[in-house]
Short mmCIF file of C-alpha atoms and ligand atoms in Angstrom, two decimals:
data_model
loop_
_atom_site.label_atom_id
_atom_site.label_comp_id
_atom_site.label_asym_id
_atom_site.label_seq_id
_atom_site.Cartn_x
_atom_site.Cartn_y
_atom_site.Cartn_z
CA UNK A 1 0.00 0.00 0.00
CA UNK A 2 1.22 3.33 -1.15
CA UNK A 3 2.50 5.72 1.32
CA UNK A 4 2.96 9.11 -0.38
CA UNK A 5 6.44 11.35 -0.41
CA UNK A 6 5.41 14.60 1.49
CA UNK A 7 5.64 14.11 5.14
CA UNK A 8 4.66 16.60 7.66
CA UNK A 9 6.74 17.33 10.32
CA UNK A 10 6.67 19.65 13.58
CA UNK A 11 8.57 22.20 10.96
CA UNK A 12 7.59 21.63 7.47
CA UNK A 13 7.17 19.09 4.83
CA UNK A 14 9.80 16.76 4.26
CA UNK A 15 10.20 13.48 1.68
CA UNK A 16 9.73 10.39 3.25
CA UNK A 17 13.27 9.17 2.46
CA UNK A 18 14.43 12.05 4.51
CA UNK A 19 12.58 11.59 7.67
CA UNK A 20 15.86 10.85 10.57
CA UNK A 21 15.88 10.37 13.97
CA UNK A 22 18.85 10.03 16.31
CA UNK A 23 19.15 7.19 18.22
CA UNK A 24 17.87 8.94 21.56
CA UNK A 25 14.15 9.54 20.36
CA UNK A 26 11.45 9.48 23.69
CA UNK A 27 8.91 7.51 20.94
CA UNK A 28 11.12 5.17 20.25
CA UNK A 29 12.91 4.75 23.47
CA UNK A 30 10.11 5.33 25.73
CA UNK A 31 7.05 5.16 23.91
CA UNK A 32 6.91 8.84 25.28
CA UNK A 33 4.03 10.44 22.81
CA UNK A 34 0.56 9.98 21.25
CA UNK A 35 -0.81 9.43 17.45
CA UNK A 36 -4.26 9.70 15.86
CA UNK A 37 -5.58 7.59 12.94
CA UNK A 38 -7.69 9.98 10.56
CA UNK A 39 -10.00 8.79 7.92
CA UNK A 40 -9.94 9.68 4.61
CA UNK A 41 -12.77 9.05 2.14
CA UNK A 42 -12.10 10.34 -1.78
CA UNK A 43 -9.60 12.96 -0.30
CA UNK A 44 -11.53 14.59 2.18
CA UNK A 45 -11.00 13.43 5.92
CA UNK A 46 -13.97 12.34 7.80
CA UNK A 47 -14.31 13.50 11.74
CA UNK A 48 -11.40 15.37 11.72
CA UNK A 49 -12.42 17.58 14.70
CA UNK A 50 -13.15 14.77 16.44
CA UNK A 51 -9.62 13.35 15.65
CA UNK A 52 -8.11 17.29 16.66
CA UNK A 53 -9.90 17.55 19.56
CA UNK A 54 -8.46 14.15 21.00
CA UNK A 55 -5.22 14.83 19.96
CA UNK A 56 -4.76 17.82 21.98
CA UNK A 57 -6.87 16.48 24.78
CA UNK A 58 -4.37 13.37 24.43
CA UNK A 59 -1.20 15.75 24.33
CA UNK A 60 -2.34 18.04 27.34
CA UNK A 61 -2.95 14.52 29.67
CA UNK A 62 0.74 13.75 29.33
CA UNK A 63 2.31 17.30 28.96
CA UNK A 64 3.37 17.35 25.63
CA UNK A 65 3.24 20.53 23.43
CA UNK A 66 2.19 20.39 20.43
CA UNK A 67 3.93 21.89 17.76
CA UNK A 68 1.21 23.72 16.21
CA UNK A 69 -2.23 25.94 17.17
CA UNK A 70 -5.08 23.86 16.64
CA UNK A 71 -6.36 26.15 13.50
CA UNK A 72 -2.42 25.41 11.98
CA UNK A 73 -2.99 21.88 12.61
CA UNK A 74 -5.89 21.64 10.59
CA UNK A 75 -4.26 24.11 7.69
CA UNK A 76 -1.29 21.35 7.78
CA UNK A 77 -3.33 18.56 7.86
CA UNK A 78 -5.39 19.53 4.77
CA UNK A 79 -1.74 20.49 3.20
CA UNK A 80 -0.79 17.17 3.32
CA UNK A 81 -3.58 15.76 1.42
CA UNK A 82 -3.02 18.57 -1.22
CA UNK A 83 0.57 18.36 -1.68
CA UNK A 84 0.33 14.19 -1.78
CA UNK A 85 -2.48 15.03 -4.59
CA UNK A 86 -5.41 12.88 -2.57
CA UNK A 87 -7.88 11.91 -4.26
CA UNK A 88 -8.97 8.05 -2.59
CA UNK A 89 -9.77 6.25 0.14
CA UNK A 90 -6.82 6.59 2.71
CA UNK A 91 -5.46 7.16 6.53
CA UNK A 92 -3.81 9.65 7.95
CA UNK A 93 -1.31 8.68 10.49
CA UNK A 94 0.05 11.88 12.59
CA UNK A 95 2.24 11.01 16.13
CA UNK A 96 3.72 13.59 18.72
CA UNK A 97 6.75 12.44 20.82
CA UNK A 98 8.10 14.30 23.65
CA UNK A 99 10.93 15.14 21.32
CA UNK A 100 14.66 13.71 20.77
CA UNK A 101 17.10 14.40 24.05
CA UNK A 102 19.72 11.99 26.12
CA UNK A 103 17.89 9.02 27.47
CA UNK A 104 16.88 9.97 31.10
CA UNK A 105 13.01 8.90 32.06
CA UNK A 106 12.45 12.56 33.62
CA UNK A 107 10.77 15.25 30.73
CA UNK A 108 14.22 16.53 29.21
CA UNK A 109 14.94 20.23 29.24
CA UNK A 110 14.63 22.92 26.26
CA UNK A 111 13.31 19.38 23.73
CA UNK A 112 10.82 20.64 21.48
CA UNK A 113 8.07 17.76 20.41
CA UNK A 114 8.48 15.60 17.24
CA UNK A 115 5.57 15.60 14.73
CA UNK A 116 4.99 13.28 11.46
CA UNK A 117 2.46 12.71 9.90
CA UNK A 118 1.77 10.72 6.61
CA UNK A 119 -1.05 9.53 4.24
CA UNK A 120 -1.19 6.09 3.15
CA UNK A 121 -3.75 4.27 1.05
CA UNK A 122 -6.52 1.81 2.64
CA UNK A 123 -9.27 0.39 0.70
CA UNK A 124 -12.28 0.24 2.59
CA UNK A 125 -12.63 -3.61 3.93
CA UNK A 126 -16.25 -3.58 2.65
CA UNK A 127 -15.89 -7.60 2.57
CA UNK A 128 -15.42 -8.27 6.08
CA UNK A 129 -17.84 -5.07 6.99
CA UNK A 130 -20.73 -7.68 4.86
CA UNK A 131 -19.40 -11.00 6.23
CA UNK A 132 -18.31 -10.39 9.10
CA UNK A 133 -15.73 -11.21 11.23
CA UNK A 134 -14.80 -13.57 14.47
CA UNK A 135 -13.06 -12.66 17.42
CA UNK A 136 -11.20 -13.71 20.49
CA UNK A 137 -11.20 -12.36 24.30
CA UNK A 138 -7.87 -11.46 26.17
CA UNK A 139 -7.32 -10.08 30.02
CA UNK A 140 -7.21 -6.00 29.26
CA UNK A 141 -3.61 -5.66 31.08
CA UNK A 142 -3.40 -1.81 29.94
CA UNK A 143 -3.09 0.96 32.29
CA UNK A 144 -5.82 3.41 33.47
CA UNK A 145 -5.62 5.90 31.21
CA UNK A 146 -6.80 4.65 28.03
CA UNK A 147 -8.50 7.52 27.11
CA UNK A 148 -5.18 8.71 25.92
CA UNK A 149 -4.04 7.51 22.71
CA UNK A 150 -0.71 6.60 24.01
CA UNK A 151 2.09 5.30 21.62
CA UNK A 152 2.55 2.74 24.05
CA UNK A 153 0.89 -0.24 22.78
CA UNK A 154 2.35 -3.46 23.87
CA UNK A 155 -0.26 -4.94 25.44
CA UNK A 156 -2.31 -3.96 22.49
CA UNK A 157 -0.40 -5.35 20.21
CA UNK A 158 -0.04 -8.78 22.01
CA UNK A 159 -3.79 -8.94 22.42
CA UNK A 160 -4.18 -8.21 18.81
CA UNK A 161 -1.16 -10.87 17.55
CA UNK A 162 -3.12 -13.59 19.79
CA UNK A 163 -6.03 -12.83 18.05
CA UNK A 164 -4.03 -13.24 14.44
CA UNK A 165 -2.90 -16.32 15.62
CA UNK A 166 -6.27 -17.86 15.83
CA UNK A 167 -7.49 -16.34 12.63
CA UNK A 168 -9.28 -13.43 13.69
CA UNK A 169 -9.77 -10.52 13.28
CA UNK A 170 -9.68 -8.45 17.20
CA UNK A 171 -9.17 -9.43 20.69
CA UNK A 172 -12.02 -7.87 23.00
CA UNK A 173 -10.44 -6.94 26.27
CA UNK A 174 -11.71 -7.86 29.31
CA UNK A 175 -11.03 -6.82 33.13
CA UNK A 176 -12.05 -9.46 35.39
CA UNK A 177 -14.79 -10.23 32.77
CA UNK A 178 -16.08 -6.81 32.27
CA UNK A 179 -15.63 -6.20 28.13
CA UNK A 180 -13.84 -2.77 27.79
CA UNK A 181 -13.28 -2.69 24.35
CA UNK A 182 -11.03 -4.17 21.55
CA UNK A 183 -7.31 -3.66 21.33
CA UNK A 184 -7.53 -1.57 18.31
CA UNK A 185 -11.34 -0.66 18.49
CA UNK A 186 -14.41 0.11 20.51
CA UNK A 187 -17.28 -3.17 20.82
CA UNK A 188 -20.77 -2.70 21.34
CA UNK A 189 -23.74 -5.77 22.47
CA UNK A 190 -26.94 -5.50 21.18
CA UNK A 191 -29.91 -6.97 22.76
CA UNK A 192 -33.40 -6.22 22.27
CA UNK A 193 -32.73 -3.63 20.11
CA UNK A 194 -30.63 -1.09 22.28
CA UNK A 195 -27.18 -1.12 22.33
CA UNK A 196 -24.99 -1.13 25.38
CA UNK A 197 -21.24 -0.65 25.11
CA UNK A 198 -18.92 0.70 28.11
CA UNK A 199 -19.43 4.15 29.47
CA UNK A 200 -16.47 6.63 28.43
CA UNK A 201 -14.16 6.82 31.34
CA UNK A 202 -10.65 6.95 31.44
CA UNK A 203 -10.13 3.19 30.81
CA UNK A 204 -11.34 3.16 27.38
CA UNK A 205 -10.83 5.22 24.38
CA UNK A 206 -13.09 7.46 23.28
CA UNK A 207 -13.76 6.43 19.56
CA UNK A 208 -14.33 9.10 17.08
CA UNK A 209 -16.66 6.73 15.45
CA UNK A 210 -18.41 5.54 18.98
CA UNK A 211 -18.74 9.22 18.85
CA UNK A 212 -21.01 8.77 15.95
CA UNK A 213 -22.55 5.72 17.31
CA UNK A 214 -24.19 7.65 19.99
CA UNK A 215 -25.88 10.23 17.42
CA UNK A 216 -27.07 7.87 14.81
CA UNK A 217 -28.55 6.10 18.06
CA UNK A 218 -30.05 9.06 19.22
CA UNK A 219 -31.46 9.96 15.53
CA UNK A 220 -33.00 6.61 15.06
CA UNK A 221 -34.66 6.55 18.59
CA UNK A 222 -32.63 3.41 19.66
CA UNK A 223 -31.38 3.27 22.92
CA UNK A 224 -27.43 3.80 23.48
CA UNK A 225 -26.66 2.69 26.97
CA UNK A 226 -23.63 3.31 28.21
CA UNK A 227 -23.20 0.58 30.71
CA UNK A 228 -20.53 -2.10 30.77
CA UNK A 229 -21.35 -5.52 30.02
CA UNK A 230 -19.84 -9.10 31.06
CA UNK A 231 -17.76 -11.70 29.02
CA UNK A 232 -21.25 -14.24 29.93
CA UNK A 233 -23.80 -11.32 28.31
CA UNK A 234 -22.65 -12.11 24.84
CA UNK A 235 -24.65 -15.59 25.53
CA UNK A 236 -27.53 -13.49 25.11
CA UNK A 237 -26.66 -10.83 22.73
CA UNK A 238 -28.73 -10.41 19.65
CA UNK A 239 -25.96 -8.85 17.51
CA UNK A 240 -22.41 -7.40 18.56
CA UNK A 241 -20.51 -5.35 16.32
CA UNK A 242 -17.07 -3.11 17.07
CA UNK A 243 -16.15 0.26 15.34
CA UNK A 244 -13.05 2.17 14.45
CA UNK A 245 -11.75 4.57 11.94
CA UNK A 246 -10.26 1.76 9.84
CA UNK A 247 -12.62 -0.77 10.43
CA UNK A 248 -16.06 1.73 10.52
CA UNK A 249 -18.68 -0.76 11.63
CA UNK A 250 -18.02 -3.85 11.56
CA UNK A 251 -20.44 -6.94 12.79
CA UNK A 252 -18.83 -9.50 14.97
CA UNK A 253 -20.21 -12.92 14.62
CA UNK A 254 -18.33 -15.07 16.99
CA UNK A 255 -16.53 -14.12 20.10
CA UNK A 256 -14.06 -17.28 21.42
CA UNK A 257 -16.42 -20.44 20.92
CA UNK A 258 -19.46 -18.85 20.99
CA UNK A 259 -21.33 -18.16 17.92
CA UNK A 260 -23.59 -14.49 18.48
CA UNK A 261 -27.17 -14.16 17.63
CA UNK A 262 -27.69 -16.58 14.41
CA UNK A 263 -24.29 -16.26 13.45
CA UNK A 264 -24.63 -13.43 10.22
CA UNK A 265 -24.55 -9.66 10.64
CA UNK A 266 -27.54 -8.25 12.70
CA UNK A 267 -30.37 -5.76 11.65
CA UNK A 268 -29.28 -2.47 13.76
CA UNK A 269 -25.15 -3.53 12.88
CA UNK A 270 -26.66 -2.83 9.36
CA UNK A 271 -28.80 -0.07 9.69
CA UNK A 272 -25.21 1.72 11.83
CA UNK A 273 -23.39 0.06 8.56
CA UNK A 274 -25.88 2.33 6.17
CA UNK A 275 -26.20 5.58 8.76
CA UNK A 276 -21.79 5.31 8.57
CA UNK A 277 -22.34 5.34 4.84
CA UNK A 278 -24.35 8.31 4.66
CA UNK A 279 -22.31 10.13 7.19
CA UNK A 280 -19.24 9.83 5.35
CA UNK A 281 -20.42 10.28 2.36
CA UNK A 282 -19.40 7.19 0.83
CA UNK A 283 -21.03 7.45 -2.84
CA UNK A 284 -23.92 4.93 -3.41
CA UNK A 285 -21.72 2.62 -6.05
CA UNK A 286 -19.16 2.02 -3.75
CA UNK A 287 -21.86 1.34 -0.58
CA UNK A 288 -21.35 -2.08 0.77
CA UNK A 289 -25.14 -2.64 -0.13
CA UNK A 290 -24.73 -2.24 -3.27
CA UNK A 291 -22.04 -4.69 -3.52
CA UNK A 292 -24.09 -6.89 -0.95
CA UNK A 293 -27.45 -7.28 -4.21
CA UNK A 294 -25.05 -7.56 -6.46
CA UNK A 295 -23.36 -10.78 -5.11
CA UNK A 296 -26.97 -12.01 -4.80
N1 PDD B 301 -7.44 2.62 16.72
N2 PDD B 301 -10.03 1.75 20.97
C1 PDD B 301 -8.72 1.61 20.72
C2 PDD B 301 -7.86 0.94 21.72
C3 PDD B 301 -8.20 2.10 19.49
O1 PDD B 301 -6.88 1.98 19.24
C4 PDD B 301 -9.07 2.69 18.55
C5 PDD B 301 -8.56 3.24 17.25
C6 PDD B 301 -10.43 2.81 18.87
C7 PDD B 301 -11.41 3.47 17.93
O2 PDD B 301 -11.17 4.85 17.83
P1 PDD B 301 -11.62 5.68 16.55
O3 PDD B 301 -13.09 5.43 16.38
O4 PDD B 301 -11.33 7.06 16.93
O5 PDD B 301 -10.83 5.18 15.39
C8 PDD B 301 -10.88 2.32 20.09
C9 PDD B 301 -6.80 3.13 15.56
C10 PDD B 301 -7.63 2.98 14.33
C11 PDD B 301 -5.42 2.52 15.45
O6 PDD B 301 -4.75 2.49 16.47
O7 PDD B 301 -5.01 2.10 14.37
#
């Protein structure tokens, strides 16, 4: 998948081939920084103040300045689109590290932040969003603060290789058997028709999409709850589905051993499917719909 030359930085553009950093880097020693993932539909991002807002909620939480005034941000951001010429489906992928200085754990003195930022193509998965997709459960063994989207991800990414290993496609976390969320997404249980995911307190993060959830909820007059659930509720779930900016919504069908509702993609999953559609303004001959009638 194509990543494309112009880079932003916490300066300026740059090529990609001529992106350095020393060996003493806090992101890469430390983990010391945060990232967003931004969505980009024919060129255009989709919930990118959403994406801003976190990223400077994410940056205050852990003392990092970032390199540019939220209405700069945006000018950059858009920059990058235009000077990488745009025009698909794509992610943006934009981290903030306390900065390069001697290895020492403490915040180093007179380091300015380190920004990049780069746009790489992603197709959407509109195969898996029809089919849908099975899942495992692993112990959540993050910290508490997973509201901030932290570059440190190891226990993400181990919950998420477990998950490969078995064939599928996300790991839903548990704590003590209360479902949190996914290691790379938020999940939501459906039953009766309302859905029920986990309230947004500092041990999740707050998805840009969940975000959206919540109003197409609202606007179709069924019943977001946030409450947390159990690891022995999905016995009894109609549908569950997860969401995320790369995997929008996405119906889950089994979780471990146990097969959800009748096994295929539920009714409100869909309807969410079709309300993310319209939001983002996917155009109707590439809608996973259409593609659904004409495999029929
Ligand atoms: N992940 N929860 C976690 C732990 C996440 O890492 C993500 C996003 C989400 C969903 O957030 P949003 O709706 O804003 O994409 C929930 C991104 C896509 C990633 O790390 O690649």
């Amino acid at each position: 998948m194509t990543i494309y030359d112009h880079v932003l930085t916490e300066n300026d553009f740059v090529h990609q081939n001529d992106l350095r950093y020393p060996f003493e880097e806090r992101g890469l020693q430390f983990g010391d920084g945060i990232y967003e993932v931004i969505r980009v539909y024919g060129g255009s991002y989709y919930l990118i103040d959403e994406h801003v807002e976190r990223l400077y909620r994410s940056a205050e939480a852990v003392k990092i300045e970032v390199p540019y005034k939220k209405e700069q941000m945006y000018d950059q951001l858009d920059e990058l689109l235009n000077k990488n010429k745009i025009t698909g489906d794509a992610k943006v992928y934009l981290q903030i590290t306390r900065g390069s200085a001697p290895r020492d754990h403490a915040f180093p003195t007179n380091t300015d932040a380190n920004l990049y930022a780069y746009v790489k193509d992603l197709p959407r998965a509109t195969d898996k969003m029809l089919e849908g997709v099975e899942t495992i459960t692993q112990h959540d063994v993050r910290w508490d603060w997973c509201y901030i989207k932290s570059l440190n991800l190891l226990p993400n990414v181990l919950a998420k290789q477990a998950a490969a290993e078995k064939g599928c496609y996300e790991a839903v976390l548990h704590k003590d058997g209360e479902v949190t969320e996914c290691s790379s997404s938020n999940v939501y249980l459906v039953k009766d028709e309302k859905v029920y995911t986990h309230p947004a307190k500092k041990n999740i993060l707050h998805g840009c999409v969940r975000i959206r959830i919540e109003e197409f909820c609202k606007q179709e007059g069924i019943p977001f709850i946030e409450e947390s659930f159990c690891l022995e509720d999905f016995q009894y779930a109609d549908e569950v589905f997860l969401t995320s900016s790369t995997s929008e919504v996405m119906p889950i069908l089994k979780v471990d051993e146990l097969t959800i509702g009748e096994g295929k993609p539920g009714g409100i999953t869909r309807k969410l499917q079709e309300l993310y559609e319209e939001d983002a303004g996917i155009p109707a001959d590439q809608s996973i719909f259409k593609r659904n009638l004409k495999a029929q």
